[in-house]
Amino acid sequence: MLLDLITSEDALVRDQPLESACASLDKKSLLQECSQLDQFRRKSENLYDRVRALFFLAAIHRYHLPKKLSGEATGSIPFSGYEDLLERRFEKAIDTFLAGQDSQGASDAISSSLASAYHQLAFQTLADQVRKSVRTVRGNQWMFRMGHPANQPLRIRPELLEEESHLFPVLRELTPVRMDLTHSAWSDIFFLGMDYPEGARVINVSIDLAVHGRDDTPTPPVEAYFRVIDKPVLKLTSIDLKATAEIESLAEVFDFAKDYLGLLKAAVIASGIVPPGIEGSGESLADLLEQIVGPGHGIEIISSVNNIPKGSRLAVSTNLLAALISACMRATGQTKSLTGPLAENERRLVLARAILGEWIGGSGGGWQDSGGVWPGIKIIEGEIAGETDSEQGVSRGRLMPKHRVFDQDEIPTSSREALQNSLILVHGGMASNVGPILEMVTEKYLLRSSEEWAGRSTALSLLDKVLDALKQGDIKRLGALTTENFRGPLQTIIPWATNHFTETLIERAEAEFGDDFWGFWMLGGMSGGGMGFIVNPTRKAEALGRLQEIMLETKRELENALPFAMDPVVYDFQINQHGTFGDLLKGENSILPPGYYQLSVAELLRAKPETLSACERAELDQFANACRQDPRFTNSVQSLFDTLIPRIEEDQSEQGSLKELLKIHGFDSKQHEAIRRDLREGRIGLSQNRLPANTHIEDVLPEEITDFSQTSPSQDLQQLGQSALENGEVAVITLAAGVGSRWTQGAGVCKALHPFSKFSGRHRTFIETHLAKSRKRGNECGTSVPHIFTTSYLTNPPTQEFLNLQENYQYPGPLYLSPGRSVGQRMIPTERDLRFAWEEMPQQTLDKQQQKMRQSSRAALIGWARSSGEASDYTDNLPLQCLHPVGHFFEVPNLLLNGTLKSLLEERPQLKTLMLHNIDTLGADLDPGILGHHLQSKAGLSFEVITRRLEDRGGGLARVNKNLQLLEGLALPHEEAEFDLSYYNSMTTWIDLDQLLALFELERSDILADDQKKITSGIRKIASRLPTYITLKDVKKRWGHGQEDIFPVTQFEKLWGDLTAMPETQSKFLVVPRLRGQQLKNPAQLDSWLRDGSAEHIESLCQWD
Amino acid sequence: MKISKAVITAAGPDHQHLPLQTLVSSSGDTKTVLSLLLDEAFNAGIESIGIVIAPGTQHDFKSAVNGHLEKVTFIEQTESLGFGHAVLIASDFVGSDSFLLLVGDHLYLSSQESSCMRQLIEVASQENCPVSAVQATHESLLPYYGVVGGKRVSGNPRLYEVETILEKPSPTEAEQSLIVPGLRAGNYLCFFGMHVLTPSFMEELARSSVDSSGRLPLTPSLDANAQNERYLALELEGRRFNIGEPYGLLRANLGMALAGPKRDKIMASIIELIAATR
């Protein structure tokens, strides 16, 4: 039956949503359907039929089957299948999981594994097809055949060899960036365009840009320079990233992540100068260059984007890639003319090469991104594959879209000017990763999810209306339409397209400009970065300034909650009428941008004069003359001086503030030095975290756990719990001291304050959601619930400030912030630990090119660790980014030390039980039944566990040498052991307060007396019995204009779950439903969390007011 | 179509002395390149030949024609204005006849009994249209040749209908517009240095204009001719030696020698030479 949705000739059947087709099927029928789909996808020759079947299978195993599996066995995931998955042997993994399903029966665990394998195989199949199509584009194929320098057919154009006074001419390419006026509902994703060419349409405008208040007038922001040099090397320079390199070997050209020159390298390869086919040949780069440029000569390529910040959503990097490719192609005779605009067929070739370059570089944009190569305003549309196309028989659409540039008759100058006079382009400053969004869009499209499919149709019809408004010059209507698009179809397809920052900006812009605010327009993948505000032209000048202020003010309010890469900026722009454009700078005019000389001249001055080539000497002369005569070079000498002499003072002041912070937050320097010594001498480290290899690890026995995952606790237990709640004997502790490294990839913002999802019509933070649950329980039992959020050096001040601003969300009960009392200083990792993490631990292998990028980047990071000093202090970042919290074990002892528990006991002397949970365990609430069970069991600590899914990694409930305990993933003697463990630790713990105090050899009176000595001594005793784990965490370093680097750093931690290994804690274990115990670790989980009913469940637990 | 005239261009500043180089022919005689070309042309049925030369070189050329002087006309190209110009100034010599165009720095070695020139003349006479000799050539050599795009004529695996001609195309251009079905990937039909051209081509050439460097190239007129009338390319059964390339004369000499009766002796010498050098 489900096969009809894929194979039917009738579009109405084919476009039926999967969810409605699955709704009426029971477990047996669903499994039968899965079996048929699996057989079909193995046999089908049609790419999209195969891919749709794969997505169907992934969705059934992720969303539909688990709901029908209640009462089934827990199930276990075959480790060999997991290994196959990591190694991208998807077919084999699927076979292993299916065999597991046959032998054990269907289970949530196996279904989660199958869902992941089918999902990854589907994307791999699509990506492979795009790559195949890129390779088969005519004009690209020869580059894959060429494997020896002697076979290089490209030759430099003779005009570029005509040197004057030792200065070779400079070929300059100026390229605008592009904006997508309609937001294409992400229809420019290659996978969509190739399956649904009719639905792939965008209005794409080439624009010149200036940062308002910084630059004079808008110019083409992307610049590429190409010239011959008198050295047989490939010299690459990125002015914006301040990176330059003289490359002498072919292997280095293909090493993309070694430095910041990956994009330039991709352009050199995609333009055919160093063709992809020559990779790994072991041949000489000098020989290759000799073939192209002549003996003793080389090529220099320089890029500049005039400091346009990263994340602008204007496809700056793709257009830079296109500009570089265009310059390289002109220089090597692959275009008819050396200068001027490109012909249409040449633009298409540049597009094909840019797609190739993005693939080679392991990145990937949409097919409209090279739009800056074309002039003015154009419509770009998918095209149905014809008989002679390589896509024929494979996909309905061609890889490359068609471009139609509108002339002045269709869109008159007055309309273009009207657009320029009303639209304000901005960069909100947020750093966002659109990768997961694009995957979600693809998946939803292929599943034809009903609402999203309707949204896509609406977005398509809006495009025609936008175009009509543009032709009429009716910008007010255009603004209304782009707003409608953003509010309607875009958020229907991807709710995460908006965020709290964007919503606040729109709200404030509306308040500021009233009827003169004509609309909002989202650029590109998601909002928060590049965006557009459309206003009445009479107020544009005012709006340019006010929007800057509003954005900055809003950013200041939210910068601890959301990841910002930079302060917001406003742009000036104008429509570019040329597209990419080349010119030749000769003789005295062959001068490069001033920023280039800051890098190159500094290098030349450091070199011995006798080693300089004739060209290099001429260049020094040229620079000296420019400094005297060219106004653009006015401050060049001073800047050069700054480059040559590093600014030591600033570094010292930063170090000063780091020291201050360490002192304030209770840094233990003796312990730190001991850890450093142990790390350096190899006594501790990632491999030493593990238990000895002969440790006996077994799964828990059924009689050792209480299972509430299928059945609710009895009425008696519920009553017992309810009474405790009514008596005010219970409080909640939410752990919010960590920075959620996985949530923002180490951006250092407070996860607790992140307005992660909309509930009841607006974005809510984690804190608000947890308080809403406590509010509801408190109201139900007639007694307010005390709620404590633990914090750390990083999260305490912003959380305090935020709660003040929100007036504690009007929470009726006692609300405490428990500040951290200990801090560690991050260290540069040891090479041994990096290699262990990257080479010994099982890793998800990436797609081929991405894997190459990762390996290259890891090699660079190992080099960084070695040169910076292994296990030395990590200080090259903002001071707060150099500290770390020391593990969640300490968060409960901190309550004792910092007086929070004392205050709580004074307020609630009857307090007996604490429920502790992670900030991201949204389903944890004061369930009376579970509380009743905990009370009745007399356990010191009752830990909640959930059945394991593939993504639940990091240990679990285990019998370790016959003793039942929670075993951390870090301590597992080998990876395979985890796959024998049925249950995963949710971290939610019910704590008997008196038993906990007894563990620390304390009584309530000690707490009330704030006997610090006794408390400290009790905590130390227990802490010393817990293992110390060494971990690697990612930390972001921000620099330049929105640039971010991620570094691995070493830190140590002690973990709460290890208390279970102490018999005196009287730990017990409960299995709870998945909806209660699952954690939100990564924003990419949000969409499935919304779709699988989790969000709805959380909403049912909350009372917002 | 009867082809009784030929034109050899030998006036280019870098090429004017190449036809005067001597080498040993397959039959063992020592001859100039020009003389070998003339021998082959007259043997193929050509009755008179116009040689386009640079000013001041006629004396040397006369002494290099080896007994064919009475059938040769020298045409001086006073200024070096391109290949097309060199052919255009032979207009008076060719009159309203079709003719065989050769370049003075190429030699040919047929792999069948009929010479390369004869193969070409026969096809042109039979098909009654202009025909260029071509050879399937690897893309790495594209920077040296004019390249033909087209499709095979049914029934004759070596004959092609010409659709496009580009001079020294980039591999990218070649892949986009010069792929010929049936050739190995990465191979293109490159000119062999030998064409049979018609009066209509000469008219086209006369109408064409000079390029940005003030020179008149040949290829654009060939391309224009292909758009206006039937134009064929013939893949010859033979080899071409471009003596203008580095070691071109040596290769030509060896090629000729290895095709003659002294093959074994030459092979032995080569092996001896290889063994004696490191």
Short mmCIF file of N, CA and C in Angstrom, two decimals, chain A residues 382-499:
data_model
loop_
_atom_site.label_atom_id
_atom_site.label_comp_id
_atom_site.label_asym_id
_atom_site.label_seq_id
_atom_site.Cartn_x
_atom_site.Cartn_y
_atom_site.Cartn_z
N GLY A 382 14.40 25.44 -11.77
CA GLY A 382 14.83 24.08 -12.07
C GLY A 382 14.43 23.73 -13.51
N GLU A 383 15.10 22.76 -14.07
CA GLU A 383 14.83 22.42 -15.47
C GLU A 383 14.66 20.92 -15.60
N ILE A 384 13.67 20.52 -16.36
CA ILE A 384 13.43 19.09 -16.54
C ILE A 384 14.54 18.49 -17.40
N ALA A 385 15.06 17.34 -16.97
CA ALA A 385 16.19 16.74 -17.70
C ALA A 385 15.75 16.29 -19.10
N GLY A 386 16.52 16.67 -20.08
CA GLY A 386 16.22 16.30 -21.47
C GLY A 386 16.93 15.02 -21.87
N GLU A 387 16.70 14.63 -23.10
CA GLU A 387 17.23 13.33 -23.55
C GLU A 387 18.75 13.27 -23.55
N THR A 388 19.38 14.42 -23.81
CA THR A 388 20.85 14.38 -23.89
C THR A 388 21.53 14.67 -22.56
N ASP A 389 20.72 14.94 -21.54
CA ASP A 389 21.32 15.25 -20.24
C ASP A 389 21.74 13.99 -19.51
N SER A 390 22.82 14.14 -18.75
CA SER A 390 23.31 12.97 -18.01
C SER A 390 22.32 12.55 -16.92
N GLU A 391 21.42 13.47 -16.54
CA GLU A 391 20.45 13.15 -15.49
C GLU A 391 19.29 12.32 -16.02
N GLN A 392 19.15 12.24 -17.35
CA GLN A 392 18.02 11.53 -17.95
C GLN A 392 17.95 10.09 -17.42
N GLY A 393 16.76 9.74 -16.95
CA GLY A 393 16.56 8.38 -16.43
C GLY A 393 16.98 8.23 -14.98
N VAL A 394 17.62 9.27 -14.44
CA VAL A 394 18.08 9.20 -13.05
C VAL A 394 17.22 10.09 -12.18
N SER A 395 17.08 11.33 -12.61
CA SER A 395 16.23 12.26 -11.85
C SER A 395 15.40 13.05 -12.84
N ARG A 396 14.30 13.60 -12.34
CA ARG A 396 13.41 14.35 -13.24
C ARG A 396 14.05 15.66 -13.67
N GLY A 397 14.82 16.25 -12.77
CA GLY A 397 15.38 17.56 -13.07
C GLY A 397 16.87 17.50 -13.33
N ARG A 398 17.38 18.58 -13.95
CA ARG A 398 18.82 18.69 -14.17
C ARG A 398 19.50 19.22 -12.93
N LEU A 399 20.77 18.94 -12.84
CA LEU A 399 21.55 19.47 -11.72
C LEU A 399 21.55 21.00 -11.77
N MET A 400 21.80 21.52 -12.96
CA MET A 400 21.97 22.97 -13.08
C MET A 400 20.66 23.63 -13.49
N PRO A 401 20.29 24.70 -12.80
CA PRO A 401 19.05 25.39 -13.15
C PRO A 401 19.26 26.32 -14.34
N LYS A 402 18.17 26.91 -14.81
CA LYS A 402 18.32 27.91 -15.87
C LYS A 402 18.08 29.31 -15.30
N HIS A 403 18.78 30.27 -15.86
CA HIS A 403 18.70 31.65 -15.37
C HIS A 403 18.06 32.52 -16.45
N ARG A 404 17.12 33.34 -16.06
CA ARG A 404 16.59 34.32 -17.02
C ARG A 404 16.68 35.70 -16.37
N VAL A 405 17.51 36.54 -16.98
CA VAL A 405 17.72 37.88 -16.43
C VAL A 405 16.60 38.79 -16.94
N PHE A 406 15.95 39.50 -16.03
CA PHE A 406 14.86 40.42 -16.42
C PHE A 406 15.45 41.68 -17.03
N ASP A 407 14.85 42.12 -18.14
CA ASP A 407 15.35 43.36 -18.73
C ASP A 407 14.57 44.56 -18.17
N GLN A 408 14.93 45.72 -18.65
CA GLN A 408 14.33 46.95 -18.11
C GLN A 408 12.84 47.05 -18.43
N ASP A 409 12.41 46.36 -19.51
CA ASP A 409 10.97 46.42 -19.84
C ASP A 409 10.16 45.63 -18.81
N GLU A 410 10.74 44.51 -18.38
CA GLU A 410 9.99 43.66 -17.44
C GLU A 410 10.01 44.23 -16.02
N ILE A 411 11.20 44.63 -15.59
CA ILE A 411 11.30 45.28 -14.28
C ILE A 411 11.97 46.63 -14.51
N PRO A 412 11.18 47.69 -14.58
CA PRO A 412 11.75 48.99 -14.94
C PRO A 412 12.67 49.55 -13.85
N THR A 413 13.46 50.52 -14.27
CA THR A 413 14.42 51.14 -13.35
C THR A 413 13.69 51.68 -12.11
N SER A 414 12.49 52.23 -12.34
CA SER A 414 11.77 52.83 -11.20
C SER A 414 11.49 51.76 -10.13
N SER A 415 11.16 50.54 -10.56
CA SER A 415 10.89 49.47 -9.58
C SER A 415 12.16 49.08 -8.84
N ARG A 416 13.24 49.02 -9.60
CA ARG A 416 14.51 48.64 -8.98
C ARG A 416 14.91 49.69 -7.94
N GLU A 417 14.69 50.96 -8.32
CA GLU A 417 15.04 52.03 -7.38
C GLU A 417 14.13 52.00 -6.15
N ALA A 418 12.85 51.71 -6.40
CA ALA A 418 11.91 51.64 -5.29
C ALA A 418 12.35 50.57 -4.28
N LEU A 419 12.81 49.45 -4.81
CA LEU A 419 13.28 48.37 -3.92
C LEU A 419 14.48 48.86 -3.11
N GLN A 420 15.40 49.51 -3.81
CA GLN A 420 16.60 50.00 -3.12
C GLN A 420 16.25 51.04 -2.06
N ASN A 421 15.20 51.81 -2.33
CA ASN A 421 14.85 52.89 -1.40
C ASN A 421 14.09 52.42 -0.17
N SER A 422 13.61 51.18 -0.19
CA SER A 422 12.81 50.70 0.94
C SER A 422 13.44 49.57 1.73
N LEU A 423 14.27 48.81 1.06
CA LEU A 423 14.80 47.60 1.71
C LEU A 423 16.06 47.91 2.51
N ILE A 424 16.06 47.45 3.75
CA ILE A 424 17.27 47.58 4.56
C ILE A 424 17.80 46.19 4.86
N LEU A 425 18.98 45.96 4.37
CA LEU A 425 19.61 44.65 4.60
C LEU A 425 20.43 44.71 5.86
N VAL A 426 20.36 43.65 6.68
CA VAL A 426 21.13 43.65 7.92
C VAL A 426 21.75 42.27 8.14
N HIS A 427 22.71 42.26 9.04
CA HIS A 427 23.20 41.00 9.58
C HIS A 427 22.96 41.09 11.08
N GLY A 428 22.06 40.25 11.57
CA GLY A 428 21.68 40.33 12.98
C GLY A 428 22.79 39.91 13.93
N GLY A 429 23.80 39.24 13.40
CA GLY A 429 24.94 38.87 14.24
C GLY A 429 24.91 37.46 14.77
N MET A 430 23.76 36.77 14.58
CA MET A 430 23.69 35.40 15.12
C MET A 430 24.48 34.42 14.27
N ALA A 431 25.12 33.49 14.97
CA ALA A 431 25.81 32.43 14.25
C ALA A 431 24.85 31.26 14.17
N SER A 432 24.61 30.76 12.99
CA SER A 432 23.68 29.63 12.91
C SER A 432 24.19 28.58 11.93
N ASN A 433 23.86 27.37 12.24
CA ASN A 433 24.26 26.26 11.40
C ASN A 433 23.03 25.80 10.63
N VAL A 434 23.01 26.08 9.32
CA VAL A 434 21.80 25.76 8.55
C VAL A 434 21.80 24.33 8.03
N GLY A 435 22.91 23.63 8.20
CA GLY A 435 22.99 22.26 7.69
C GLY A 435 21.81 21.39 8.09
N PRO A 436 21.50 21.29 9.39
CA PRO A 436 20.37 20.46 9.81
C PRO A 436 19.05 20.92 9.20
N ILE A 437 18.90 22.24 9.02
CA ILE A 437 17.65 22.76 8.45
C ILE A 437 17.48 22.21 7.02
N LEU A 438 18.56 22.22 6.26
CA LEU A 438 18.46 21.76 4.87
C LEU A 438 18.11 20.27 4.82
N GLU A 439 18.64 19.52 5.77
CA GLU A 439 18.30 18.09 5.81
C GLU A 439 16.82 17.90 6.14
N MET A 440 16.34 18.71 7.08
CA MET A 440 14.92 18.60 7.47
C MET A 440 14.03 18.92 6.28
N VAL A 441 14.39 19.98 5.54
CA VAL A 441 13.57 20.38 4.40
C VAL A 441 13.50 19.24 3.38
N THR A 442 14.64 18.64 3.11
CA THR A 442 14.69 17.57 2.12
C THR A 442 13.82 16.40 2.55
N GLU A 443 13.98 16.03 3.80
CA GLU A 443 13.24 14.88 4.30
C GLU A 443 11.73 15.14 4.24
N LYS A 444 11.33 16.34 4.68
CA LYS A 444 9.90 16.64 4.70
C LYS A 444 9.34 16.69 3.29
N TYR A 445 10.15 17.22 2.37
CA TYR A 445 9.69 17.26 0.98
C TYR A 445 9.46 15.84 0.47
N LEU A 446 10.42 14.96 0.73
CA LEU A 446 10.32 13.61 0.17
C LEU A 446 9.22 12.79 0.87
N LEU A 447 8.90 13.16 2.08
CA LEU A 447 7.81 12.45 2.78
C LEU A 447 6.46 13.05 2.45
N ARG A 448 6.47 14.19 1.78
CA ARG A 448 5.23 14.91 1.43
C ARG A 448 4.37 15.15 2.68
N SER A 449 5.01 15.47 3.78
CA SER A 449 4.24 15.74 5.01
C SER A 449 3.19 16.80 4.67
N SER A 450 1.95 16.53 5.08
CA SER A 450 0.83 17.29 4.50
C SER A 450 0.94 18.80 4.68
N GLU A 451 1.18 19.25 5.91
CA GLU A 451 1.22 20.69 6.13
C GLU A 451 2.38 21.32 5.38
N GLU A 452 3.50 20.64 5.42
CA GLU A 452 4.68 21.20 4.76
C GLU A 452 4.50 21.24 3.25
N TRP A 453 3.82 20.23 2.72
CA TRP A 453 3.60 20.18 1.27
C TRP A 453 2.68 21.34 0.87
N ALA A 454 1.67 21.59 1.70
CA ALA A 454 0.77 22.71 1.42
C ALA A 454 1.56 24.02 1.53
N GLY A 455 2.46 24.09 2.52
CA GLY A 455 3.29 25.28 2.70
C GLY A 455 4.14 25.54 1.47
N ARG A 456 4.69 24.48 0.91
CA ARG A 456 5.54 24.63 -0.27
C ARG A 456 4.73 25.19 -1.44
N SER A 457 3.52 24.70 -1.60
CA SER A 457 2.68 25.19 -2.70
C SER A 457 2.36 26.68 -2.48
N THR A 458 2.09 27.06 -1.23
CA THR A 458 1.80 28.47 -0.95
C THR A 458 3.02 29.33 -1.27
N ALA A 459 4.19 28.85 -0.87
CA ALA A 459 5.41 29.63 -1.12
C ALA A 459 5.61 29.84 -2.61
N LEU A 460 5.28 28.80 -3.38
CA LEU A 460 5.44 28.92 -4.84
C LEU A 460 4.50 29.98 -5.41
N SER A 461 3.27 29.99 -4.91
CA SER A 461 2.33 30.97 -5.45
C SER A 461 2.73 32.38 -4.99
N LEU A 462 3.34 32.48 -3.81
CA LEU A 462 3.78 33.79 -3.33
C LEU A 462 4.90 34.35 -4.22
N LEU A 463 5.70 33.46 -4.78
CA LEU A 463 6.79 33.93 -5.64
C LEU A 463 6.23 34.72 -6.82
N ASP A 464 5.17 34.21 -7.42
CA ASP A 464 4.59 34.93 -8.55
C ASP A 464 4.05 36.29 -8.11
N LYS A 465 3.48 36.31 -6.91
CA LYS A 465 2.94 37.58 -6.42
C LYS A 465 4.08 38.58 -6.13
N VAL A 466 5.15 38.07 -5.55
CA VAL A 466 6.30 38.95 -5.26
C VAL A 466 6.84 39.53 -6.57
N LEU A 467 6.94 38.66 -7.56
CA LEU A 467 7.46 39.10 -8.86
C LEU A 467 6.55 40.17 -9.46
N ASP A 468 5.27 39.95 -9.32
CA ASP A 468 4.31 40.91 -9.85
C ASP A 468 4.46 42.25 -9.13
N ALA A 469 4.57 42.21 -7.81
CA ALA A 469 4.73 43.44 -7.03
C ALA A 469 6.01 44.16 -7.43
N LEU A 470 7.04 43.38 -7.68
CA LEU A 470 8.32 43.97 -8.07
C LEU A 470 8.20 44.66 -9.43
N LYS A 471 7.54 43.99 -10.35
CA LYS A 471 7.36 44.58 -11.69
C LYS A 471 6.58 45.88 -11.59
N GLN A 472 5.58 45.88 -10.71
CA GLN A 472 4.75 47.08 -10.55
C GLN A 472 5.48 48.15 -9.73
N GLY A 473 6.54 47.78 -9.07
CA GLY A 473 7.23 48.73 -8.19
C GLY A 473 6.46 48.94 -6.90
N ASP A 474 5.55 48.01 -6.58
CA ASP A 474 4.72 48.14 -5.38
C ASP A 474 5.45 47.47 -4.20
N ILE A 475 6.34 48.20 -3.59
CA ILE A 475 7.23 47.60 -2.58
C ILE A 475 6.47 47.37 -1.27
N LYS A 476 5.45 48.16 -1.04
CA LYS A 476 4.66 47.95 0.17
C LYS A 476 4.01 46.55 0.12
N ARG A 477 3.47 46.25 -1.06
CA ARG A 477 2.85 44.93 -1.23
C ARG A 477 3.92 43.83 -1.15
N LEU A 478 5.05 44.13 -1.74
CA LEU A 478 6.14 43.16 -1.70
C LEU A 478 6.51 42.84 -0.24
N GLY A 479 6.56 43.89 0.58
CA GLY A 479 6.88 43.70 2.00
C GLY A 479 5.84 42.83 2.69
N ALA A 480 4.57 43.09 2.35
CA ALA A 480 3.50 42.30 2.96
C ALA A 480 3.64 40.83 2.55
N LEU A 481 4.03 40.62 1.30
CA LEU A 481 4.15 39.25 0.78
C LEU A 481 5.33 38.50 1.41
N THR A 482 6.47 39.20 1.55
CA THR A 482 7.63 38.50 2.13
C THR A 482 7.34 38.18 3.61
N THR A 483 6.59 39.07 4.26
CA THR A 483 6.22 38.80 5.66
C THR A 483 5.29 37.59 5.72
N GLU A 484 4.33 37.58 4.80
CA GLU A 484 3.38 36.46 4.75
C GLU A 484 4.14 35.14 4.53
N ASN A 485 5.12 35.22 3.67
CA ASN A 485 5.93 34.04 3.37
C ASN A 485 6.65 33.55 4.64
N PHE A 486 7.23 34.51 5.36
CA PHE A 486 7.97 34.17 6.57
C PHE A 486 7.06 33.62 7.66
N ARG A 487 5.94 34.28 7.84
CA ARG A 487 5.01 33.87 8.90
C ARG A 487 4.29 32.57 8.55
N GLY A 488 4.01 32.41 7.25
CA GLY A 488 3.21 31.26 6.82
C GLY A 488 4.06 30.07 6.41
N PRO A 489 4.25 29.91 5.10
CA PRO A 489 4.86 28.66 4.62
C PRO A 489 6.23 28.35 5.19
N LEU A 490 7.07 29.35 5.34
CA LEU A 490 8.43 29.04 5.79
C LEU A 490 8.43 28.42 7.18
N GLN A 491 7.63 28.99 8.07
CA GLN A 491 7.62 28.44 9.43
C GLN A 491 6.78 27.17 9.51
N THR A 492 5.89 27.00 8.53
CA THR A 492 5.16 25.73 8.49
C THR A 492 6.13 24.61 8.12
N ILE A 493 6.98 24.90 7.15
CA ILE A 493 7.93 23.88 6.72
C ILE A 493 8.99 23.67 7.82
N ILE A 494 9.57 24.76 8.28
CA ILE A 494 10.61 24.68 9.31
C ILE A 494 10.31 25.69 10.42
N PRO A 495 9.74 25.23 11.51
CA PRO A 495 9.44 26.16 12.60
C PRO A 495 10.71 26.87 13.12
N TRP A 496 11.86 26.24 12.92
CA TRP A 496 13.11 26.77 13.48
C TRP A 496 13.70 27.85 12.60
N ALA A 497 12.97 28.22 11.52
CA ALA A 497 13.44 29.30 10.66
C ALA A 497 13.43 30.61 11.43
N THR A 498 12.58 30.70 12.42
CA THR A 498 12.55 31.92 13.23
C THR A 498 13.13 31.61 14.61
N ASN A 499 13.37 32.67 15.37
CA ASN A 499 13.85 32.49 16.74
C ASN A 499 13.44 33.72 17.54
#
